[in-house]
Tab-separated table of C-alpha atoms in Angstrom:
chain	number	residue	atom	x	y	z
A	1	MET	CA	153.961	130.201	72.818
A	2	ALA	CA	156.563	131.213	70.412
A	3	LEU	CA	155.908	134.691	68.721
A	4	ALA	CA	157.403	135.428	65.412
A	5	THR	CA	158.556	139.057	64.741
A	6	SER	CA	155.890	140.818	62.590
A	7	SER	CA	157.252	141.232	58.966
A	8	LEU	CA	157.229	144.581	57.219
A	9	ILE	CA	154.976	144.450	54.298
A	10	THR	CA	154.282	147.361	51.822
A	11	THR	CA	150.910	148.464	50.192
A	12	LYS	CA	150.279	149.218	46.617
A	13	PRO	CA	151.010	152.671	45.317
A	14	LEU	CA	147.706	154.702	45.082
A	15	VAL	CA	146.455	156.637	42.254
A	16	ARG	CA	144.738	159.525	43.979
A	17	SER	CA	141.912	161.762	42.665
A	18	LYS	CA	141.810	165.447	42.933
A	19	ARG	CA	139.889	166.671	46.166
A	20	THR	CA	137.800	169.747	46.143
A	21	SER	CA	135.694	169.419	49.358
A	22	ASN	CA	136.456	169.854	52.938
A	23	HIS	CA	136.454	166.738	55.263
A	24	THR	CA	136.025	166.457	59.049
A	25	ALA	CA	137.642	163.971	61.292
A	26	THR	CA	136.524	163.016	64.663
A	27	ALA	CA	139.187	163.733	67.421
A	28	THR	CA	139.565	162.358	70.814
A	29	VAL	CA	138.029	164.458	73.559
A	30	ALA	CA	141.411	165.179	75.101
A	31	GLU	CA	142.481	167.047	71.874
A	32	LEU	CA	139.556	169.481	71.803
A	33	PRO	CA	139.826	172.732	73.848
A	34	HIS	CA	136.686	173.492	75.808
A	35	VAL	CA	134.864	176.547	74.202
A	36	GLU	CA	131.414	177.552	75.475
A	37	SER	CA	129.194	177.967	72.324
A	38	PRO	CA	126.486	180.518	72.438
A	39	PHE	CA	124.396	178.167	70.296
A	40	PRO	CA	124.815	174.744	71.823
A	41	ASN	CA	121.404	173.486	70.478
A	42	ILE	CA	122.192	174.499	66.957
A	43	ALA	CA	125.466	172.677	67.153
A	44	LEU	CA	123.841	169.618	68.440
A	45	THR	CA	121.023	169.653	65.827
A	46	LEU	CA	123.507	169.956	63.024
A	47	SER	CA	125.569	167.230	64.499
A	48	ASN	CA	122.602	164.756	64.655
A	49	PHE	CA	121.470	165.757	61.206
A	50	LEU	CA	124.824	164.864	59.665
A	51	HIS	CA	125.501	161.953	62.133
A	52	LEU	CA	128.645	163.808	63.014
A	53	SER	CA	130.284	163.661	66.386
A	54	THR	CA	132.025	167.001	67.903
A	55	ALA	CA	134.836	167.232	65.307
A	56	ALA	CA	137.901	169.145	64.405
A	57	THR	CA	138.725	169.874	60.769
A	58	ALA	CA	141.333	167.718	59.380
A	59	ASN	CA	144.337	169.348	57.819
A	60	GLN	CA	145.453	168.917	54.301
A	61	ASP	CA	148.031	166.263	55.070
A	62	ASP	CA	145.396	164.154	56.834
A	63	GLN	CA	143.149	164.474	53.784
A	64	HIS	CA	145.920	163.159	51.410
A	65	GLU	CA	146.474	160.242	53.689
A	66	ARG	CA	143.279	158.632	52.840
A	67	ASP	CA	143.575	155.245	51.183
A	68	ARG	CA	140.783	154.363	48.780
A	69	SER	CA	142.115	151.214	47.295
A	70	THR	CA	142.349	147.539	48.399
A	71	SER	CA	145.707	146.685	49.933
A	72	ASP	CA	148.287	144.044	49.680
A	73	PRO	CA	148.203	141.245	52.363
A	74	ILE	CA	149.792	142.914	55.422
A	75	SER	CA	150.247	146.631	55.806
A	76	THR	CA	153.212	148.470	56.977
A	77	MET	CA	153.343	148.816	60.751
A	78	SER	CA	152.648	152.466	61.787
A	79	THR	CA	154.547	154.639	64.205
A	80	VAL	CA	153.047	156.919	66.628
A	81	SER	CA	154.295	160.188	68.421
A	82	PRO	CA	154.735	159.584	72.068
A	83	ALA	CA	153.621	163.036	72.835
A	84	ARG	CA	150.124	162.430	71.533
A	85	LEU	CA	147.459	163.019	74.011
A	86	LYS	CA	145.404	159.914	74.918
A	87	PRO	CA	142.376	159.059	77.211
A	88	LEU	CA	143.304	157.304	80.494
A	89	TYR	CA	143.168	153.542	80.515
A	90	SER	CA	143.364	150.969	83.340
A	91	GLN	CA	146.844	149.596	83.621
A	92	LYS	CA	147.435	146.503	81.376
A	93	GLU	CA	147.938	143.177	82.906
A	94	ASP	CA	149.230	139.891	81.591
A	95	ILE	CA	146.199	137.769	80.933
A	96	SER	CA	147.812	135.164	78.879
A	97	SER	CA	146.905	132.461	81.523
A	98	LEU	CA	143.227	133.469	81.132
A	99	PHE	CA	143.249	133.060	77.314
A	100	PRO	CA	140.600	130.286	77.109
A	101	ALA	CA	138.410	132.074	79.649
A	102	ILE	CA	138.764	135.526	77.969
A	103	HIS	CA	137.630	134.046	74.580
A	104	GLY	CA	134.627	132.413	76.208
A	105	LYS	CA	135.424	128.821	76.509
A	106	ALA	CA	133.107	128.477	79.469
A	107	ASP	CA	130.894	131.298	78.320
A	108	TRP	CA	132.688	133.833	80.458
A	109	SER	CA	130.860	132.389	83.641
A	110	SER	CA	133.861	132.804	85.905
A	111	LEU	CA	134.653	136.399	84.768
A	112	LEU	CA	131.382	138.256	84.575
A	113	HIS	CA	130.011	138.447	88.127
A	114	PRO	CA	131.989	140.307	89.388
A	115	LEU	CA	133.301	141.534	86.123
A	116	HIS	CA	137.118	140.477	85.917
A	117	PRO	CA	139.317	143.657	85.359
A	118	GLY	CA	141.176	141.809	82.494
A	119	LEU	CA	137.898	140.976	80.879
A	120	ARG	CA	136.639	144.607	81.276
A	121	ARG	CA	139.625	145.929	79.545
A	122	GLU	CA	139.325	143.499	76.758
A	123	ILE	CA	135.618	144.343	76.141
A	124	ILE	CA	136.452	148.063	76.108
A	125	LYS	CA	139.371	147.481	73.761
A	126	TYR	CA	137.162	145.821	71.252
A	127	GLY	CA	134.403	148.423	71.819
A	128	GLU	CA	136.914	151.145	70.958
A	129	PHE	CA	137.749	149.177	67.725
A	130	ALA	CA	134.106	149.314	66.859
A	131	GLN	CA	133.885	152.884	67.811
A	132	ALA	CA	136.822	153.806	65.442
A	133	THR	CA	134.622	152.652	62.441
A	134	TYR	CA	132.358	155.670	63.376
A	135	ASP	CA	134.994	158.166	64.252
A	136	ALA	CA	136.849	157.439	60.976
A	137	PHE	CA	133.783	157.321	58.708
A	138	ASP	CA	133.049	160.237	56.350
A	139	TYR	CA	129.351	161.112	57.051
A	140	ASN	CA	129.289	164.384	55.200
A	141	PRO	CA	126.842	163.964	52.147
A	142	PHE	CA	128.469	166.900	50.481
A	143	SER	CA	131.878	165.277	50.625
A	144	GLU	CA	133.221	163.553	47.589
A	145	TYR	CA	134.312	160.760	49.889
A	146	CYS	CA	131.123	160.361	51.805
A	147	GLY	CA	130.788	156.802	52.787
A	148	SER	CA	134.546	156.247	52.952
A	149	CYS	CA	137.251	156.170	55.613
A	150	LEU	CA	138.788	159.425	56.599
A	151	PHE	CA	142.262	157.899	57.234
A	152	SER	CA	144.509	155.393	55.617
A	153	GLN	CA	144.914	151.934	57.386
A	154	LEU	CA	148.409	152.979	58.113
A	155	ASN	CA	147.558	155.821	60.474
A	156	LEU	CA	143.793	155.187	61.638
A	157	PHE	CA	144.799	153.950	64.959
A	158	SER	CA	147.351	156.654	65.743
A	159	LYS	CA	144.953	159.428	64.593
A	160	LEU	CA	142.212	158.108	66.903
A	161	GLY	CA	144.650	157.578	69.807
A	162	LEU	CA	144.210	153.724	69.806
A	163	ASP	CA	147.726	152.710	69.014
A	164	CYS	CA	148.210	152.059	72.731
A	165	HIS	CA	146.205	148.772	72.109
A	166	GLY	CA	149.110	147.159	70.174
A	167	TYR	CA	147.213	146.236	67.024
A	168	ASN	CA	147.852	146.829	63.249
A	169	ILE	CA	145.333	147.279	60.503
A	170	THR	CA	145.899	144.835	57.561
A	171	LYS	CA	142.781	145.224	55.553
A	172	TYR	CA	139.848	147.520	54.977
A	173	ILE	CA	136.379	146.080	54.235
A	174	TYR	CA	133.857	147.582	51.842
A	175	ALA	CA	130.209	146.590	51.383
A	176	MET	CA	127.228	147.176	49.199
A	177	SER	CA	123.725	145.744	48.961
A	178	HIS	CA	121.445	144.622	46.115
A	179	ILE	CA	118.600	145.693	48.445
A	180	ASP	CA	117.880	149.364	48.861
A	181	LEU	CA	119.145	150.277	52.290
A	182	PRO	CA	119.234	154.037	52.403
A	183	GLN	CA	119.877	154.322	56.186
A	184	TRP	CA	122.534	151.757	56.407
A	185	LEU	CA	124.633	152.909	53.488
A	186	GLU	CA	125.660	156.589	53.069
A	187	LYS	CA	125.577	158.217	49.657
A	188	SER	CA	127.651	161.278	48.486
A	189	LEU	CA	125.747	164.070	46.795
A	190	HIS	CA	128.973	165.255	45.200
A	191	GLY	CA	129.027	165.066	41.441
A	192	GLU	CA	132.267	163.171	41.466
A	193	ALA	CA	131.733	160.766	44.303
A	194	TRP	CA	134.350	158.165	45.111
A	195	SER	CA	131.787	155.412	44.740
A	196	ARG	CA	128.146	155.281	44.071
A	197	ASP	CA	127.552	151.782	45.510
A	198	SER	CA	129.964	151.026	48.206
A	199	ASN	CA	130.705	151.981	51.800
A	200	TRP	CA	133.612	151.504	53.962
A	201	MET	CA	132.398	148.807	56.728
A	202	GLY	CA	135.373	148.145	58.916
A	203	PHE	CA	138.790	146.611	59.107
A	204	VAL	CA	140.835	143.540	59.930
A	205	ALA	CA	143.751	144.146	62.437
A	206	VAL	CA	146.120	141.900	64.076
A	207	SER	CA	147.896	142.077	67.561
A	208	GLY	CA	151.658	143.009	67.511
A	209	ASP	CA	154.229	140.948	69.298
A	210	GLU	CA	153.946	142.730	72.822
A	211	GLU	CA	150.202	142.628	72.946
A	212	SER	CA	150.060	139.143	71.580
A	213	THR	CA	152.360	137.993	74.538
A	214	ARG	CA	150.275	139.792	77.169
A	215	ILE	CA	146.928	138.210	75.898
A	216	GLY	CA	148.350	134.706	75.152
A	217	CYS	CA	147.751	134.590	71.395
A	218	ARG	CA	148.065	136.256	67.958
A	219	ASP	CA	144.648	137.864	68.029
A	220	ILE	CA	143.172	138.622	64.566
A	221	THR	CA	140.275	141.183	65.060
A	222	VAL	CA	137.650	142.255	62.544
A	223	ALA	CA	135.622	145.345	63.581
A	224	TRP	CA	132.398	146.090	61.588
A	225	ARG	CA	130.705	149.411	61.292
A	226	GLY	CA	127.115	149.773	62.410
A	227	THR	CA	124.366	152.466	62.586
A	228	VAL	CA	124.340	155.514	64.870
A	229	ALA	CA	120.697	156.038	65.709
A	230	PRO	CA	117.775	153.532	66.337
A	231	ALA	CA	115.753	155.297	63.683
A	232	GLU	CA	118.322	154.608	61.043
A	233	TRP	CA	118.388	150.891	62.238
A	234	TYR	CA	114.718	150.311	62.101
A	235	GLU	CA	113.875	151.916	58.723
A	236	ASP	CA	116.022	149.547	56.709
A	237	LEU	CA	115.136	146.430	58.590
A	238	GLN	CA	113.743	143.966	56.195
A	239	ASN	CA	112.147	141.532	58.855
A	240	GLN	CA	112.344	138.851	56.403
A	241	LEU	CA	114.374	135.603	57.076
A	242	LYS	CA	116.549	134.302	54.220
A	243	GLN	CA	118.067	130.829	53.880
A	244	LEU	CA	121.824	131.071	54.930
A	245	GLY	CA	123.108	128.270	52.705
A	246	PRO	CA	122.077	125.780	50.243
A	247	GLU	CA	121.474	123.182	52.937
A	248	GLY	CA	120.108	123.174	56.569
A	249	ASP	CA	117.415	125.213	58.192
A	250	ALA	CA	119.470	128.287	59.314
A	251	LYS	CA	118.025	131.484	58.148
A	252	VAL	CA	119.079	135.077	58.814
A	253	GLU	CA	117.626	138.574	58.285
A	254	GLN	CA	117.586	139.350	54.544
A	255	GLY	CA	119.095	142.906	54.878
A	256	PHE	CA	122.107	141.644	56.807
A	257	HIS	CA	122.701	138.990	54.367
A	258	SER	CA	122.513	141.141	51.366
A	259	LEU	CA	124.923	143.670	52.912
A	260	TYR	CA	127.395	140.867	53.816
A	261	THR	CA	127.296	139.019	50.410
A	262	SER	CA	126.482	141.488	47.667
A	263	LYS	CA	128.985	142.306	44.957
A	264	SER	CA	129.081	143.591	41.521
A	265	ASP	CA	131.605	143.550	38.461
A	266	SER	CA	130.566	147.103	37.684
A	267	THR	CA	132.009	148.538	41.108
A	268	ARG	CA	135.603	149.291	42.057
A	269	TYR	CA	135.361	148.350	45.690
A	270	ASN	CA	132.881	145.470	45.636
A	271	LYS	CA	134.008	143.304	42.778
A	272	SER	CA	134.251	140.935	45.746
A	273	SER	CA	131.745	140.974	48.517
A	274	ALA	CA	132.428	141.953	52.146
A	275	SER	CA	132.286	138.300	53.034
A	276	GLU	CA	134.922	137.375	50.382
A	277	GLN	CA	137.244	140.397	51.307
A	278	VAL	CA	137.188	139.577	55.109
A	279	MET	CA	137.577	135.779	54.632
A	280	THR	CA	140.450	136.000	52.271
A	281	GLU	CA	142.286	138.205	54.792
A	282	ILE	CA	141.373	135.893	57.825
A	283	LYS	CA	142.585	132.765	56.099
A	284	ARG	CA	145.788	134.509	54.953
A	285	LEU	CA	146.750	135.774	58.431
A	286	VAL	CA	145.833	132.489	60.119
A	287	ASN	CA	148.044	130.550	57.683
A	288	TYR	CA	150.873	133.160	58.073
A	289	TYR	CA	150.985	133.120	61.921
A	290	ARG	CA	150.380	129.326	62.134
A	291	ASP	CA	153.323	128.694	59.916
A	292	LYS	CA	155.379	130.564	62.446
A	293	GLY	CA	154.052	128.088	65.154
A	294	GLU	CA	151.896	130.659	67.019
A	295	ARG	CA	148.560	130.124	68.682
A	296	VAL	CA	146.046	132.191	66.696
A	297	SER	CA	142.523	133.313	67.605
A	298	LEU	CA	139.789	135.383	65.964
A	299	THR	CA	137.764	137.906	67.684
A	300	ILE	CA	134.843	139.832	65.763
A	301	THR	CA	133.318	142.933	67.249
A	302	GLY	CA	130.583	145.361	66.060
A	303	HIS	CA	128.010	147.732	67.349
A	304	SER	CA	124.213	147.702	66.223
A	305	LEU	CA	124.301	146.466	62.515
A	306	GLY	CA	127.962	145.804	62.937
A	307	GLY	CA	127.115	143.274	65.611
A	308	ALA	CA	124.804	141.503	63.232
A	309	LEU	CA	127.513	141.336	60.529
A	310	ALA	CA	130.023	140.135	63.090
A	311	LEU	CA	127.791	136.901	63.724
A	312	LEU	CA	127.491	136.229	60.064
A	313	ASN	CA	131.245	136.616	59.798
A	314	ALA	CA	131.886	134.348	62.747
A	315	HIS	CA	129.555	131.644	61.262
A	316	GLU	CA	131.514	131.667	58.057
A	317	ALA	CA	134.935	131.771	59.630
A	318	ALA	CA	134.212	128.841	61.999
A	319	THR	CA	132.817	126.840	59.098
A	320	ALA	CA	135.887	127.532	56.864
A	321	ILE	CA	138.478	127.087	59.645
A	322	PRO	CA	137.102	124.557	62.083
A	323	ASP	CA	139.884	124.412	64.631
A	324	LEU	CA	140.110	128.235	64.876
A	325	PRO	CA	138.840	129.716	68.156
A	326	VAL	CA	136.123	132.304	67.227
A	327	SER	CA	134.590	134.692	69.571
A	328	VAL	CA	132.143	137.694	68.980
A	329	ILE	CA	131.882	140.612	71.365
A	330	SER	CA	128.954	142.777	70.201
A	331	PHE	CA	127.262	146.011	71.524
A	332	GLY	CA	123.663	146.775	71.104
A	333	ALA	CA	123.381	144.197	68.438
A	334	PRO	CA	119.881	142.934	67.158
A	335	ARG	CA	118.723	139.366	66.769
A	336	VAL	CA	120.263	138.099	63.360
A	337	GLY	CA	118.538	134.611	62.553
A	338	ASN	CA	116.394	131.762	63.758
A	339	ASP	CA	116.905	128.916	66.137
A	340	ALA	CA	118.644	126.772	63.498
A	341	PHE	CA	121.175	129.533	63.030
A	342	ARG	CA	121.965	129.816	66.797
A	343	ASN	CA	122.281	126.092	66.968
A	344	GLU	CA	124.744	126.052	64.171
A	345	LEU	CA	126.838	128.584	65.881
A	346	ASP	CA	126.815	126.448	68.982
A	347	ARG	CA	127.811	123.396	67.014
A	348	LEU	CA	130.599	125.298	65.537
A	349	GLY	CA	131.959	126.351	68.766
A	350	VAL	CA	131.527	130.185	68.300
A	351	LYS	CA	131.356	131.994	71.545
A	352	ALA	CA	129.272	135.238	71.512
A	353	LEU	CA	129.192	137.770	74.303
A	354	ARG	CA	126.414	140.296	73.794
A	355	VAL	CA	126.787	143.491	75.746
A	356	VAL	CA	123.320	144.987	76.097
A	357	VAL	CA	121.892	148.219	77.678
A	358	LYS	CA	118.546	147.366	79.089
A	359	GLN	CA	116.946	150.562	77.905
A	360	ASP	CA	118.365	150.131	74.281
A	361	LEU	CA	115.631	149.171	71.697
A	362	VAL	CA	117.867	147.791	68.949
A	363	PRO	CA	118.547	144.521	70.762
A	364	LYS	CA	114.863	143.843	71.057
A	365	THR	CA	114.661	143.756	67.255
A	366	PRO	CA	113.887	142.143	64.919
A	367	GLY	CA	111.285	139.827	66.580
A	368	ILE	CA	109.938	142.285	69.409
A	369	ILE	CA	106.973	139.836	69.783
A	370	PHE	CA	108.050	136.737	68.222
A	371	ASN	CA	111.418	135.706	69.763
A	372	GLU	CA	113.298	133.198	71.759
A	373	GLY	CA	110.604	133.740	74.498
A	374	LEU	CA	108.358	131.373	72.479
A	375	LYS	CA	111.066	128.565	72.813
A	376	ARG	CA	109.323	127.121	75.817
A	377	MET	CA	106.001	126.784	73.848
A	378	GLU	CA	107.655	124.754	70.990
A	379	SER	CA	106.194	121.541	72.169
A	380	MET	CA	102.804	123.053	71.344
A	381	THR	CA	103.728	125.143	68.340
A	382	GLY	CA	106.114	122.954	66.579
A	383	SER	CA	109.175	124.151	64.909
A	384	LEU	CA	109.969	127.893	65.279
A	385	ASP	CA	112.259	128.268	62.119
A	386	TRP	CA	110.538	131.683	61.392
A	387	VAL	CA	111.372	133.263	64.830
A	388	TYR	CA	114.241	135.359	65.557
A	389	MET	CA	116.668	134.156	68.253
A	390	HIS	CA	119.533	135.909	70.225
A	391	VAL	CA	122.693	134.058	70.253
A	392	GLY	CA	125.268	133.590	72.979
A	393	PHE	CA	125.701	135.009	76.526
A	394	GLU	CA	124.386	138.388	77.527
A	395	LEU	CA	126.125	141.103	79.742
A	396	SER	CA	123.280	143.282	80.857
A	397	LEU	CA	123.964	146.938	81.692
A	398	ASP	CA	121.518	149.656	83.094
A	399	ILE	CA	121.681	153.316	82.435
A	400	LYS	CA	120.407	153.790	86.001
A	401	SER	CA	123.550	152.347	87.445
A	402	SER	CA	125.667	155.358	86.436
A	403	PRO	CA	125.437	158.672	88.428
A	404	TYR	CA	126.840	160.503	85.576
A	405	LEU	CA	123.900	159.898	83.080
A	406	LYS	CA	120.683	161.870	82.751
A	407	LYS	CA	117.412	160.363	83.646
A	408	GLY	CA	114.446	160.150	81.338
A	409	LEU	CA	114.161	158.950	77.791
A	410	ASP	CA	116.969	159.333	75.210
A	411	PHE	CA	116.692	156.374	72.740
A	412	SER	CA	119.700	157.691	70.753
A	413	GLY	CA	121.771	158.176	73.825
A	414	PHE	CA	120.832	154.643	75.115
A	415	HIS	CA	122.007	153.177	71.808
A	416	SER	CA	125.346	155.091	71.542
A	417	LEU	CA	128.375	152.885	71.787
A	418	GLU	CA	130.134	155.492	74.007
A	419	THR	CA	127.377	154.913	76.485
A	420	TYR	CA	127.917	151.284	76.310
A	421	LEU	CA	131.642	151.808	76.938
A	422	HIS	CA	131.010	154.011	79.817
A	423	LEU	CA	128.787	151.502	81.442
A	424	VAL	CA	131.242	148.723	80.958
A	425	ASP	CA	133.859	150.769	82.438
A	426	GLY	CA	131.897	151.279	85.602
A	427	PHE	CA	130.313	147.859	85.862
A	428	VAL	CA	131.187	145.553	88.647
A	429	GLY	CA	128.245	143.381	88.964
A	430	PRO	CA	124.331	143.594	88.628
A	431	ASP	CA	124.045	144.501	92.388
A	432	SER	CA	127.157	146.623	92.707
A	433	GLU	CA	127.527	150.304	92.666
A	434	PHE	CA	129.145	152.027	89.517
A	435	ARG	CA	132.928	151.674	90.383
A	436	SER	CA	134.510	154.819	91.629
A	437	ASN	CA	137.780	154.236	89.951
A	438	ALA	CA	136.618	153.986	86.395
A	439	LYS	CA	139.226	155.485	83.984
A	440	ARG	CA	137.472	156.253	80.903
A	441	ASP	CA	136.894	160.020	80.092
A	442	LEU	CA	133.255	160.898	80.863
A	443	ALA	CA	133.165	163.413	78.238
A	444	LEU	CA	133.227	160.695	75.659
A	445	VAL	CA	129.645	159.869	76.455
A	446	ASN	CA	128.486	163.126	74.893
A	447	LYS	CA	130.468	162.501	71.560
A	448	SER	CA	127.275	161.814	69.718
A	449	SER	CA	124.541	162.316	72.406
A	450	GLY	CA	123.688	164.514	75.209
A	451	LEU	CA	123.233	161.925	77.809
A	452	LEU	CA	125.977	163.177	80.181
A	453	ARG	CA	124.633	165.098	83.277
A	454	MET	CA	126.089	168.531	83.567
A	455	SER	CA	126.090	168.780	87.262
């Protein structure tokens, strides 16, 4: 495979508004000194109330690096200080020969039991891209920029310590909804809010030359932001299926569809829908790299609500670019559509790997009662186009497999993406013990929950 040298593209100059509020940015655990707080419960309560992880205050330079505008086709490549502290990762290996299997050509059957180290690393990589959409999001309701991204697309990865993955962000995605979704879209209480309608919902990124050589393709990645807590998730769930297109029987949950497709001429950031924004960028990148003679793939990831948006995105991309390998790696994602929607994804060749924690409630919704379990009764009941169905292959994880996690009920902790990534890092097989040489920092589990055992 011939790889073209990535070109240097510049972004539009920005007109920046005056800022009067303070902002917080989530930092990697390695950056934060350990300080014993005399009021740990108060800190945790405030953190949960504002949906904020343990955070350090961003300096003024970081605040002025925020990018609120849509960008030109490809962004300038960012540089990173080699002195930056980073979490430990498993050693990278050349997996170019595994390209078809890693992207699900055989539904990952040869790589899951036991879990291949190369696939484990790729799952964690995409999971960390999804986690970045939380860590870089401004949840502070008193901030003028609540609902936006804390960093510009030029330095988001370097600020979060993810530059080691070898990707560059080329586009930010914004979304709105014509359906009232108060728990899925954050709103600023500031009098001069950056937007009254839109939220930053994720990004498009592309692998650099070195990473593309290692994995065997030029990988275009889309990461969608989701919801932090199960309570947020369920409150805005519409539980109503909507026709996906003008033809066919495929239907999807109405709230997901609205968030993915809504737009308004009266808004700055959503004159085009999230669907239009992401598809324009995907098509542009595919054409750009294919013109260079490269093999191109599309991998879409997301946690919770983000996993639902990932499936809608995958369906649209596979329809628009039939010969493009499209895979989805989701975490704690819900059911999205009916059996016809699942069948369309299968027909289009979309490969989906659903990472699911057994104790997590969100993957059980919508359709807690009426779901794919009724499929075996279809001969008696007739068509089940009103029943929600999961898509793809499931990698099932168990909280009980980790010796580092507390016992008991913690639904927020069960759903946390950091919990998922911890369990993937230690997973070998369903009947195997948690691997002793797992590399990921245990402290990350408590970034937004208290699930980590203290002794």
